[in-house]
XYZ file of C-alpha atoms in Angstrom:
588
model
C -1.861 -13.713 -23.287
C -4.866 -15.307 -21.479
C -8.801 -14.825 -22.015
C -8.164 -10.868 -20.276
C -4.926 -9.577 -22.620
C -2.730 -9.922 -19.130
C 0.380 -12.457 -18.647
C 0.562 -14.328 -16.234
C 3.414 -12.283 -13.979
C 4.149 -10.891 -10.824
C 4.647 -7.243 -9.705
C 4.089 -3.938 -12.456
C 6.151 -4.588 -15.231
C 5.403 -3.882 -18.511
C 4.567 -5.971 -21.276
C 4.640 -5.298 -25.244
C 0.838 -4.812 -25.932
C -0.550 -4.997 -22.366
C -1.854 -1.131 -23.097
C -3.532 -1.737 -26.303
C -3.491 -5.010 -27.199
C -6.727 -5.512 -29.440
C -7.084 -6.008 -33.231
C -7.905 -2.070 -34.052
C -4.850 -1.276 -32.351
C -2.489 -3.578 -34.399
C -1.614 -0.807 -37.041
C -2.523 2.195 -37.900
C -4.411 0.779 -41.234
C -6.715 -1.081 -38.741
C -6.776 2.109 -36.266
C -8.472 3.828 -38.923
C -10.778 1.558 -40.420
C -11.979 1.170 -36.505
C -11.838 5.249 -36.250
C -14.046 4.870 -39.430
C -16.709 2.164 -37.765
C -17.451 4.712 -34.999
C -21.046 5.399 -35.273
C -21.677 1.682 -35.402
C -19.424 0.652 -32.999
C -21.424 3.191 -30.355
C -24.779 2.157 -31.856
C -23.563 -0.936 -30.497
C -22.392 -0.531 -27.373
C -24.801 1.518 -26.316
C -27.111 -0.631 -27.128
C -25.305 -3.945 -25.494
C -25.963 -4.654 -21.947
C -23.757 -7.401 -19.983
C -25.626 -10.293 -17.938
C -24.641 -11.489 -14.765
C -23.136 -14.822 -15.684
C -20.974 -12.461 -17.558
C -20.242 -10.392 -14.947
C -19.211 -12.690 -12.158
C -17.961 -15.538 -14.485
C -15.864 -14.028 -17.415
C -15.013 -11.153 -16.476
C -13.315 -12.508 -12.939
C -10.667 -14.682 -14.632
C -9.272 -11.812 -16.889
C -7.291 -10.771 -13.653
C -4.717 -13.910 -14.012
C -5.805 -15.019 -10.524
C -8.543 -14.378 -8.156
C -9.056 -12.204 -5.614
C -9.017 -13.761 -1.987
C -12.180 -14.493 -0.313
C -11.157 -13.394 3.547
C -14.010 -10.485 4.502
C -17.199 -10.860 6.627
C -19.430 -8.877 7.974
C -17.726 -7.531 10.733
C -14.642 -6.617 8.734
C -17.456 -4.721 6.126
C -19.065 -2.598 9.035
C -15.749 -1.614 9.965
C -14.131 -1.128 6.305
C -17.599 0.868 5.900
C -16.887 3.014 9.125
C -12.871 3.758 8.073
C -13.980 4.612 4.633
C -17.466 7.400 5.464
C -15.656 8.994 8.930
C -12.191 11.394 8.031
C -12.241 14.641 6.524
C -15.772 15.029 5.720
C -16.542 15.579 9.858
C -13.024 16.642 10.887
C -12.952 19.539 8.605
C -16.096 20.136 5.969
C -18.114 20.431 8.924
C -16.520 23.532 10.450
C -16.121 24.515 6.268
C -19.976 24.824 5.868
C -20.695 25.477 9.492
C -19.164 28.682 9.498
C -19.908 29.699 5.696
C -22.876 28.355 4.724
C -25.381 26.724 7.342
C -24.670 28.008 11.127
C -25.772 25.633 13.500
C -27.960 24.017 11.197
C -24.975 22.065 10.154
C -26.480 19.177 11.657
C -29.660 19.115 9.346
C -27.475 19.384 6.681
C -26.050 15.973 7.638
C -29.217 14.282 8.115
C -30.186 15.271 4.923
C -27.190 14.268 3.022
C -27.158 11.084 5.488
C -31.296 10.584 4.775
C -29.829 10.436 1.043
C -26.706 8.282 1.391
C -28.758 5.877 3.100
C -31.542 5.114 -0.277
C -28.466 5.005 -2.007
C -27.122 2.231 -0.242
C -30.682 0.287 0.250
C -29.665 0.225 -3.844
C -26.139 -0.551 -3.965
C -26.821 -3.477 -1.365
C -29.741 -5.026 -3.429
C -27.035 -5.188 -6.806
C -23.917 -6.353 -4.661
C -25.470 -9.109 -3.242
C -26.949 -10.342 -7.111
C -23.828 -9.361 -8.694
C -20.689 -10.040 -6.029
C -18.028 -8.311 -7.874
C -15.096 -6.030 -7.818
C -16.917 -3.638 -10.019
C -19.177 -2.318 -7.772
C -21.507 0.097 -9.446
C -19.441 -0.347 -12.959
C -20.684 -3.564 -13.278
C -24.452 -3.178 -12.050
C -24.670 -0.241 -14.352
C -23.376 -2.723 -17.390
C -25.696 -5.175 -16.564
C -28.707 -2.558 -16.676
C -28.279 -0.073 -18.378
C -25.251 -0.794 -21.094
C -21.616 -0.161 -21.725
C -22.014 3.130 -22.568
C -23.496 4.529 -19.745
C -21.496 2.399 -18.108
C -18.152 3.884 -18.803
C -19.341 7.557 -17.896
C -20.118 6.428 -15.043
C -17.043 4.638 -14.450
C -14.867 7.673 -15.645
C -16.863 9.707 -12.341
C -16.358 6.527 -10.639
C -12.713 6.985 -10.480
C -12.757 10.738 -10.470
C -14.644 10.690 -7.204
C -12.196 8.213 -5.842
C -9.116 9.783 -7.236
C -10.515 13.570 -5.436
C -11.488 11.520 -2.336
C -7.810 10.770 -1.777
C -6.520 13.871 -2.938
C -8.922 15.838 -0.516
C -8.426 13.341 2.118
C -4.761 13.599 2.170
C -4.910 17.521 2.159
C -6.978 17.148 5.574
C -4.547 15.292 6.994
C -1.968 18.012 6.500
C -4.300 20.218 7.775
C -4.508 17.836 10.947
C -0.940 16.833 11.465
C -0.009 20.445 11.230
C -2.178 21.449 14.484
C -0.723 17.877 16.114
C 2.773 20.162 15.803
C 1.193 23.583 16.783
C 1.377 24.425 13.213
C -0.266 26.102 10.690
C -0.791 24.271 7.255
C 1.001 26.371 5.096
C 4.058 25.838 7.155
C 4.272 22.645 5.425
C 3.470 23.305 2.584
C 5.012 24.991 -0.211
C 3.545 28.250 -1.361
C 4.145 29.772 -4.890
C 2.660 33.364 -4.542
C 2.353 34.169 -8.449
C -0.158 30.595 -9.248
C -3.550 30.832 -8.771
C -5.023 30.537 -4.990
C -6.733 27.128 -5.382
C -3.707 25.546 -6.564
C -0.811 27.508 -5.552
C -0.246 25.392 -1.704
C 1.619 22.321 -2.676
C 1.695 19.800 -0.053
C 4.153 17.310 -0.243
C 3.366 15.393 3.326
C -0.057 14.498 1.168
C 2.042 12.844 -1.192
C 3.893 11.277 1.603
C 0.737 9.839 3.131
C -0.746 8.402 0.196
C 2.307 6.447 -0.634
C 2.508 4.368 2.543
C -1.369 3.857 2.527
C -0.652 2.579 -1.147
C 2.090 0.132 0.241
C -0.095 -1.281 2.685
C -3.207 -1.434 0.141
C -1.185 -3.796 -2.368
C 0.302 -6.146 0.624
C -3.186 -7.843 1.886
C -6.772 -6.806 1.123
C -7.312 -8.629 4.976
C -4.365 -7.196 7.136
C -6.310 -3.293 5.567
C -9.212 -4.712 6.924
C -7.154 -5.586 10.641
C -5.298 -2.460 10.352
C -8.661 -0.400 9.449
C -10.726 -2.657 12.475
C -7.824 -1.352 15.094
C -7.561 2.356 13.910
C -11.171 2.454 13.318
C -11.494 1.417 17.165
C -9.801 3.875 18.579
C -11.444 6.305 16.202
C -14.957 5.187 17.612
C -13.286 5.546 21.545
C -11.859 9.398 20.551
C -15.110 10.736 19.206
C -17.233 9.508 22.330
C -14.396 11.755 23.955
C -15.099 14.784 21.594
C -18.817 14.524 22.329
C -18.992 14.113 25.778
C -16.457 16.367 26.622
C -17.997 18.782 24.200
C -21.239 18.917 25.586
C -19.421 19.228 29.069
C -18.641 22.841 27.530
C -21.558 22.966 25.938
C -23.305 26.937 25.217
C -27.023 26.955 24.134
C -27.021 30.271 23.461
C -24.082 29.751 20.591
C -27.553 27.811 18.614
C -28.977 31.351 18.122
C -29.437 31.811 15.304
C -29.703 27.988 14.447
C -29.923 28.374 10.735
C -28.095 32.317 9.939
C -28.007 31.529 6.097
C -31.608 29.609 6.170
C -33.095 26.217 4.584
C -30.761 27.067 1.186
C -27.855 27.177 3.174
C -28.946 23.605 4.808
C -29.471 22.280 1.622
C -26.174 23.736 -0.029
C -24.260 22.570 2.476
C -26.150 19.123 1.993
C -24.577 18.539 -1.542
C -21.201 19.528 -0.689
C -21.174 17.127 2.914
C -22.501 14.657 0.441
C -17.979 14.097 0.270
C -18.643 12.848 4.127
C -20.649 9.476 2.999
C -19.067 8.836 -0.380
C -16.684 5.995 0.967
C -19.612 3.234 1.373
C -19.479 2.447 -2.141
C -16.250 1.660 -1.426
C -17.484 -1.912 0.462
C -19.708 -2.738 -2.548
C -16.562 -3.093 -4.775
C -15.260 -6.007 -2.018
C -18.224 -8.029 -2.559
C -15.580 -10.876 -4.850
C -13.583 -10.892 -1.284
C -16.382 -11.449 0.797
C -17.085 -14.822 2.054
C -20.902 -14.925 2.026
C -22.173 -11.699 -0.059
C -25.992 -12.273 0.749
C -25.572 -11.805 4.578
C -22.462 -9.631 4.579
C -22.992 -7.193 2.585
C -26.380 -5.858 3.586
C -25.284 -5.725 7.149
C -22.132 -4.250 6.253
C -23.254 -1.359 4.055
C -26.487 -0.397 6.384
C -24.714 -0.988 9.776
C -21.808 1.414 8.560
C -23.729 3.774 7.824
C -26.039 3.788 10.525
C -22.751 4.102 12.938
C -21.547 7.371 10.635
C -24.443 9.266 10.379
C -25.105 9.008 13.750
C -21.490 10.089 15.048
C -21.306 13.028 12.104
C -24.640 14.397 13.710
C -23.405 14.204 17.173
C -19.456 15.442 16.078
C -21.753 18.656 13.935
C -24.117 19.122 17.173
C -21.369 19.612 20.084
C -18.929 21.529 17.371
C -21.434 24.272 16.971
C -22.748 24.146 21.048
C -19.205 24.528 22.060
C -18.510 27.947 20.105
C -20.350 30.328 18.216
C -20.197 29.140 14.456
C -18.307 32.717 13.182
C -15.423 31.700 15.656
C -15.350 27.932 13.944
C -11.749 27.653 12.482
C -11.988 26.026 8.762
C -8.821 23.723 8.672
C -9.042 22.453 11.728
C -12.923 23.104 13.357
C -12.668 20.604 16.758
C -8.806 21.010 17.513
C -9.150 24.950 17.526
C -12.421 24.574 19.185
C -11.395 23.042 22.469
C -8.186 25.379 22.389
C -11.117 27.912 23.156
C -12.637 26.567 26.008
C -8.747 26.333 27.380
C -8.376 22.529 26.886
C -5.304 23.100 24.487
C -4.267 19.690 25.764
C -7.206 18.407 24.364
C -6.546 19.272 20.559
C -3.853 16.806 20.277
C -6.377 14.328 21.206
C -8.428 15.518 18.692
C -5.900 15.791 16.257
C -4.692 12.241 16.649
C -8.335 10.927 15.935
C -9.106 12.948 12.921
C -5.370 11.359 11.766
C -6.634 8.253 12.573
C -10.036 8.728 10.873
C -8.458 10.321 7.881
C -5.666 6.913 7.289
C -8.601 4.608 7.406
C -10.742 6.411 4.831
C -7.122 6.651 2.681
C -6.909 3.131 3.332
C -10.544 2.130 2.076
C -10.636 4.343 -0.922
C -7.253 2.985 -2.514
C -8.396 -0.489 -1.916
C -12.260 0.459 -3.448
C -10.724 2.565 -5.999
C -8.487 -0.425 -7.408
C -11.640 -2.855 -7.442
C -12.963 -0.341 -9.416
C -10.121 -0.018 -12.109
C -9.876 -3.412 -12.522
C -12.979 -4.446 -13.371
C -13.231 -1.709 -16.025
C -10.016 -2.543 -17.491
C -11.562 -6.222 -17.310
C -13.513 -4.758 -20.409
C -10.838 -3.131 -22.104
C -12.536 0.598 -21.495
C -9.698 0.654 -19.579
C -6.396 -1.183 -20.732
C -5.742 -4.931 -19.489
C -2.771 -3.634 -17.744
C -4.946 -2.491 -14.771
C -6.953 -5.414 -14.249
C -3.545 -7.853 -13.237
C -4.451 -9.247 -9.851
C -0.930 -10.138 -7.992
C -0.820 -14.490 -7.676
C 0.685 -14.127 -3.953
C -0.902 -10.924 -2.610
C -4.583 -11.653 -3.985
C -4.647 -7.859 -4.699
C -4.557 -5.439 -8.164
C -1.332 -4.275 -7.314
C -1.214 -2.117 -11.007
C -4.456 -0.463 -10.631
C -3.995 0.279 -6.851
C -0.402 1.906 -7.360
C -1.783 4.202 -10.798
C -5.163 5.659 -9.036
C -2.915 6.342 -5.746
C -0.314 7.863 -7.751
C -2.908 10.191 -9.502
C -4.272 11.315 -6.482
C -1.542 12.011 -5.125
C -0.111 14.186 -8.209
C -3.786 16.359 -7.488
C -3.751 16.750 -3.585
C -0.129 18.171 -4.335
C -1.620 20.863 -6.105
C -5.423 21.363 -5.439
C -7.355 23.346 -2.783
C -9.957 21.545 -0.585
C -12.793 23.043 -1.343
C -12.265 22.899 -4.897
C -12.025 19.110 -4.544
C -14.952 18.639 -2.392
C -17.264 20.506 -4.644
C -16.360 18.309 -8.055
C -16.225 15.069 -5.780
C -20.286 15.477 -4.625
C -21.047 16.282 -8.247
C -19.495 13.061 -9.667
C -20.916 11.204 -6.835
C -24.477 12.501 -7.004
C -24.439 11.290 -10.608
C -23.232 8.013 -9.951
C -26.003 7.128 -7.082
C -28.867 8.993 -9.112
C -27.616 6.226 -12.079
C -27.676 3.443 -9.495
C -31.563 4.180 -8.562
C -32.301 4.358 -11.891
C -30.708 1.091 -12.667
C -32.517 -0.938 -9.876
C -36.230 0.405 -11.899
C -34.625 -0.920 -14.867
C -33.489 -4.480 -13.334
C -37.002 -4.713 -11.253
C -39.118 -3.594 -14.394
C -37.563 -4.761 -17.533
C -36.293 -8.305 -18.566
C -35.647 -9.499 -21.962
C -38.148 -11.825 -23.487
C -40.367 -10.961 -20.715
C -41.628 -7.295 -20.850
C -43.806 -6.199 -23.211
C -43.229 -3.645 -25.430
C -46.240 -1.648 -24.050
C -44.826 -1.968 -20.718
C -40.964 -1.121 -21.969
C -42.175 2.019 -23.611
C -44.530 2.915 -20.191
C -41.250 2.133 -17.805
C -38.845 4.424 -20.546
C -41.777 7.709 -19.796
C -41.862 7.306 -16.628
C -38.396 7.029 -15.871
C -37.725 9.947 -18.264
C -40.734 11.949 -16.518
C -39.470 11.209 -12.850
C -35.456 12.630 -14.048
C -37.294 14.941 -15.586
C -39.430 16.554 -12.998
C -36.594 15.959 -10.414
C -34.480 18.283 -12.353
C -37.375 21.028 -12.479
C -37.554 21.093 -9.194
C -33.609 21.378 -8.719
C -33.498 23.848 -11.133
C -36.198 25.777 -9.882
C -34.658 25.573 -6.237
C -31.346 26.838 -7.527
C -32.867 29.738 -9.645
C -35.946 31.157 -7.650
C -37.174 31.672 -4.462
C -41.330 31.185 -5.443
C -42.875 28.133 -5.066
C -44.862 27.529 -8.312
C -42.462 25.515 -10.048
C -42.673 23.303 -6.999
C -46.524 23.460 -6.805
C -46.124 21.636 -11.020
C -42.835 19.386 -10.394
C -43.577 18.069 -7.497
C -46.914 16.675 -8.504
C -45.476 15.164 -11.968
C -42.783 13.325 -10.042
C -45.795 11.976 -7.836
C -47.980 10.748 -10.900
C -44.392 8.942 -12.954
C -43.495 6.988 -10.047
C -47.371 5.889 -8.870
C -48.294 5.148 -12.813
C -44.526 3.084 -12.293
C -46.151 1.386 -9.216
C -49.217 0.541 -10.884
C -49.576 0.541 -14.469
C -46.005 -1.423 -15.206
C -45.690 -4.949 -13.962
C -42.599 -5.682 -12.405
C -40.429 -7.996 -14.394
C -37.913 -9.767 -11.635
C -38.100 -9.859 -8.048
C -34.531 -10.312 -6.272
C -33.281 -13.475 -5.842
C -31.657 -13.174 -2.068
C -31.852 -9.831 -0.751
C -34.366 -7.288 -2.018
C -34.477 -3.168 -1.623
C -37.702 -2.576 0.215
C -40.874 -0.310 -1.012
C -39.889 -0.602 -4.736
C -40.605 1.827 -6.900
C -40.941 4.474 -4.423
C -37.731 3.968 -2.623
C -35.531 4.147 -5.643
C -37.272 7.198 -6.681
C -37.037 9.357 -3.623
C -33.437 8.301 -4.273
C -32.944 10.016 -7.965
C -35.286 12.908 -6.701
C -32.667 13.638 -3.992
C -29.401 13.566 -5.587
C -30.659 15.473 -8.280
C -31.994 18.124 -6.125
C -29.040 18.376 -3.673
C -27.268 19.016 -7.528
C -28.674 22.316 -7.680
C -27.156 23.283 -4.674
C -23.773 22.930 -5.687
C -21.838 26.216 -7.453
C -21.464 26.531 -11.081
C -17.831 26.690 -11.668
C -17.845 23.294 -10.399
C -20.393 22.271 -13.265
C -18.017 23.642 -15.466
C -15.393 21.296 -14.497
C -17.697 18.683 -14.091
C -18.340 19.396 -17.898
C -14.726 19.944 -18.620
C -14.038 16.275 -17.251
C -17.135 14.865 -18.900
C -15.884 15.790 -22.434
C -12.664 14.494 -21.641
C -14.311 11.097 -20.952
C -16.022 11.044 -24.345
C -13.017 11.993 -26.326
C -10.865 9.135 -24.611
C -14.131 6.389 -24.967
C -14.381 7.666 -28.674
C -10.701 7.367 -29.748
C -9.417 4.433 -27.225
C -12.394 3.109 -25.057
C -14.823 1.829 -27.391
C -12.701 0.080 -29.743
C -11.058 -1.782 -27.223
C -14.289 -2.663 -25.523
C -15.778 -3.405 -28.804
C -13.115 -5.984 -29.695
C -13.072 -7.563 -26.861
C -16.861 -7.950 -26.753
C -17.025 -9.612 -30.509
C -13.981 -11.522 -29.190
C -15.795 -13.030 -26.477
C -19.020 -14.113 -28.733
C -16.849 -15.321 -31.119
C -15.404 -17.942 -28.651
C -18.757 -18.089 -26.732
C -19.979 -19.032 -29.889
C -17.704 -21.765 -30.731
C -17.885 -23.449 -27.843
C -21.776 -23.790 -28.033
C -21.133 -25.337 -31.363
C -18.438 -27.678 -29.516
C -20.960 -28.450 -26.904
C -23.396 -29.108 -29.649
C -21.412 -31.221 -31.688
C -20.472 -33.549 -28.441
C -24.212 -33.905 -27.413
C -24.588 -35.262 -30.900
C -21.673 -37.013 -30.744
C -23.246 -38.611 -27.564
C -26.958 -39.292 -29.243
C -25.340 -40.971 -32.099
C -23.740 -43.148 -30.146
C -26.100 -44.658 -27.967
């Protein structure tokens, strides 16, 4: 075994102990003596936090090799583009335009858009300091410990996993209007299962397999492949708007917002599944030839492009019919079938295809960065975090999460997946903003304690006050809860601004308007939480629990091994470096 617990070997083949390979896994007499050391073990790891040395040092070679270093800019704008634009305009947009918001669809994306955007001001700052595979795994280790940490990454991969699975459930949805089909005619049916997961759809297995075969061959010819399709993607919506708004019907605005501002902001939370594949270029920041310069204009240029062609794509959808006629599977397709341009559709069609294989593409190869840097730690076994010698790519990690995801877009309803997949993700950002007040306020062995305690209460106070005024959104219709939340979230981040000195400015590239920024950020994806339905919590929770139960019997002993493994050697070779200095002195 090397440094990581992986052989050196090609392809997915087993080895004996590549699962569980650390000490408290040897037998079971050491399984429960480590079972026994629980409430220490935690103590400790949730008190640890990682460094970036760590990060982009010791944790890279556990992989056997390294990853290749062959993106720039230009392939990150276009990576970021084929990730955010598929099924979140092609099909949740006629979803919540018909059920939730009207017309007012398009407010709903600025909002969720408005959000997305803080959020990636954040991830940006953290990719460029910390240019790894891990993507918000590793900033979150670095900040704010192992712990939280790996419940983040466990929504980390949920989010990707659903992503796919919804993903490839739109493109049935798609492919089946291509043919002058409806869904169900490919898909199997079983009439006595329950509704949301009674329509098995085996051409969503189908698609994620190829987009898995092309995701282990190259990280580079994805990013050619995504460049071309995403092309083309960029040429057929300029067709859908203009020819749209050739069609266009003010009158089919009236009324603009039918289910008013809670049915903007509901449908905000749940569109939130249109922008989640951004994080996806963070996590390609160890194959990106100059992370300072790339990444920012990667993440903020692809974004910029999306939001502005899912407000344009929302706008002509609802001016070209009147939102109760919007069909839900297939919104733009249908759409120009009713202004008699049935030729039209398979354009349509084609593009949202198109659209939908890119954002497949992106999320199996951000999804894989992802499991391998957690299973870098041992969270998540050593198996996973093989990187393949010839390919440059984690060939183990991308075949297991696109194997998953396929197994649940078999099974699983859209809407059920969309609604669980802005939860996770909502948590995940909100955890990233609070992380960049922890890295900008707090450094070891330079903040006070005073000034520690001051930066804990206000952080607390500003979650805090953010979740009143979710709460309070989701439960009443007044406004005095806003008229005291609203206020308090004012005073914790201005006592922030001025009565905590910040501790580290960033070294290269820097998220603007600091503490304010961050904080609009947690404030927003907390309240857009309160918009989302309950039974969706409840699986949220269900998941959650899961999570602890696997870090509590598996995750933190592995993790914990490895850790005292690491300062053990770390340890001895300071004393070997010692002993040669002396070695040196004594001999001059």
């Amino acid at each position: 075994m090397d440094g990581g617990g992986v052989r050196k070997r090609r392809g997915c083949s087993v080895q004996k102990n590549d699962f569980l390979p650390e000490e408290s896994f040897k037998s079971w007499g050491n399984y429960k003596a480590a079972l026994l050391e629980t409430p220490r073990r935690l103590k400790d790891r949730f008190l640890t936090r990682s460094n970036e040395r760590v990060e982009i040092g010791e944790m890279t070679v556990r992989s056997s090799h390294q990853m290749k270093k062959t993106l720039n800019w230009w392939d990150l704008i276009w990576l970021g583009v084929g990730s955010v634009i598929g099924a979140g305009i092609f099909v949740l947009t006629g979803m919540e335009a018909r059920n939730v918001t009207g017309p007012a669809v398009i407010l709903s994306f600025v909002v969720s858009g408005f959000s997305a955007m803080l959020s990636v001001f954040c991830y940006t700052e953290f990719a460029v300091e910390i240019p790894v595979a891990g993507g918000s795994f590793a900033y979150l280790r670095v900040e704010l410990g192992d712990f939280v940490a790996f419940i983040a990454a466990g929504n980390i991969l949920l989010e990707y996993v659903i992503s796919c699975a919804a993903v490839a459930r739109s493109w049935t949805s798609y492919f089946a209007t291509l043919c002058n089909k409806n869904p169900d005619d490919f898909r199997i049916v079983i009439h006595n299962m329950n509704s949301n997961y009674s329509h098995l759809d085996p051409i969503a297995v189908l698609v994620l397999v190829l987009v898995c075969i092309l995701a282990v061959r190259s990280t580079k010819g994805s990013s050619i492949f995504n460049y071309i399709a995403s092309v083309v993607h960029i040429i057929i919506i300029v067709f859908i708007v203009i020819t749209g708004l050739i069609h266009a019907k003010p009158q089919n605005y009236v009324p603009f917002a039918p289910f008013g501002v809670r049915g903007v902001f509901q449908a905000s939370a749940v569109l939130y599944f249109a922008y989640v594949g951004f994080d996806a270029v963070a996590t390609m920041a160890e194959e990106t030839k100059n992370p300072s310069r790339d990444i920012p204009i990667g993440l903020v240029g692809s974004m910029l492009i999306a939001t502005l062609a899912y407000c344009l794509l929302a706008a002509t959808l609802c001016l070209m019919q009147p939102y109760t006629n919007i069909d839900v599977n297939a919104p733009f397709s249908v759409a120009f079938s009713a202004i008699g341009w049935d030729w039209a559709k398979y354009i349509v069609s084609l593009g949202a295809l198109k659209g939908m294989t890119t954002v497949l593409l992106v999320t199996a190869v951000g999804q894989a960065r992802y499991l391998t840097h957690i299973s870098r730690t041992h969270m998540m076994p050593p198996w996973f975090a093989f990187v393949d010698e010839h390919t440059g790519t984690p060939v183990n990690a991308t075949i297991f999460l696109v194997l998953i995801s396929a197994l649940i877009g078999f099974f699983t309803d859209l809407e059920v997946l969309s609604n669980l997949l802005s939860i996770s993700t909502l948590f995940i950002f909100m955890l990233v903003a609070v992380a960049l007040l922890v890295r900008r306020y707090y450094s070891s062995g330079v903040t006070t304690k005073s000034n520690q305690i001051k930066l804990i209460v206000f952080i607390v106070v500003i979650i805090g006050s953010s979740c009143g005024i979710s709460s309070y959104w989701a439960l009443s219709d007044g406004w005095i809860g806003y008229a005291v939340f609203c206020p308090i979230w004012v005073l914790a981040t201005g006592g922030l601004w001025l009565l905590v000195p910040k501790a580290k400015e960033p070294k290269l590239w820097g998220v603007p308007l600091v503490p304010w920024l961050p904080s609009i950020s947690i404030f927003i994806n907390i309240f857009l939480l309160g918009s989302i339905d309950k039974d969706s919590f409840i699986r949220f929770a269900f998941w959650t629990v899961l999570l602890l139960v696997y870090y509590v019997l598996l995750g933190l002993h592995a993790s914990y091994d490895k850790a005292k493994e690491f300062e053990a050697q770390s340890s001895a070779q300071r004393g070997v470096n010692t002993l040669e200095d002396g070695v040196v002195v004594s001999s001059t």
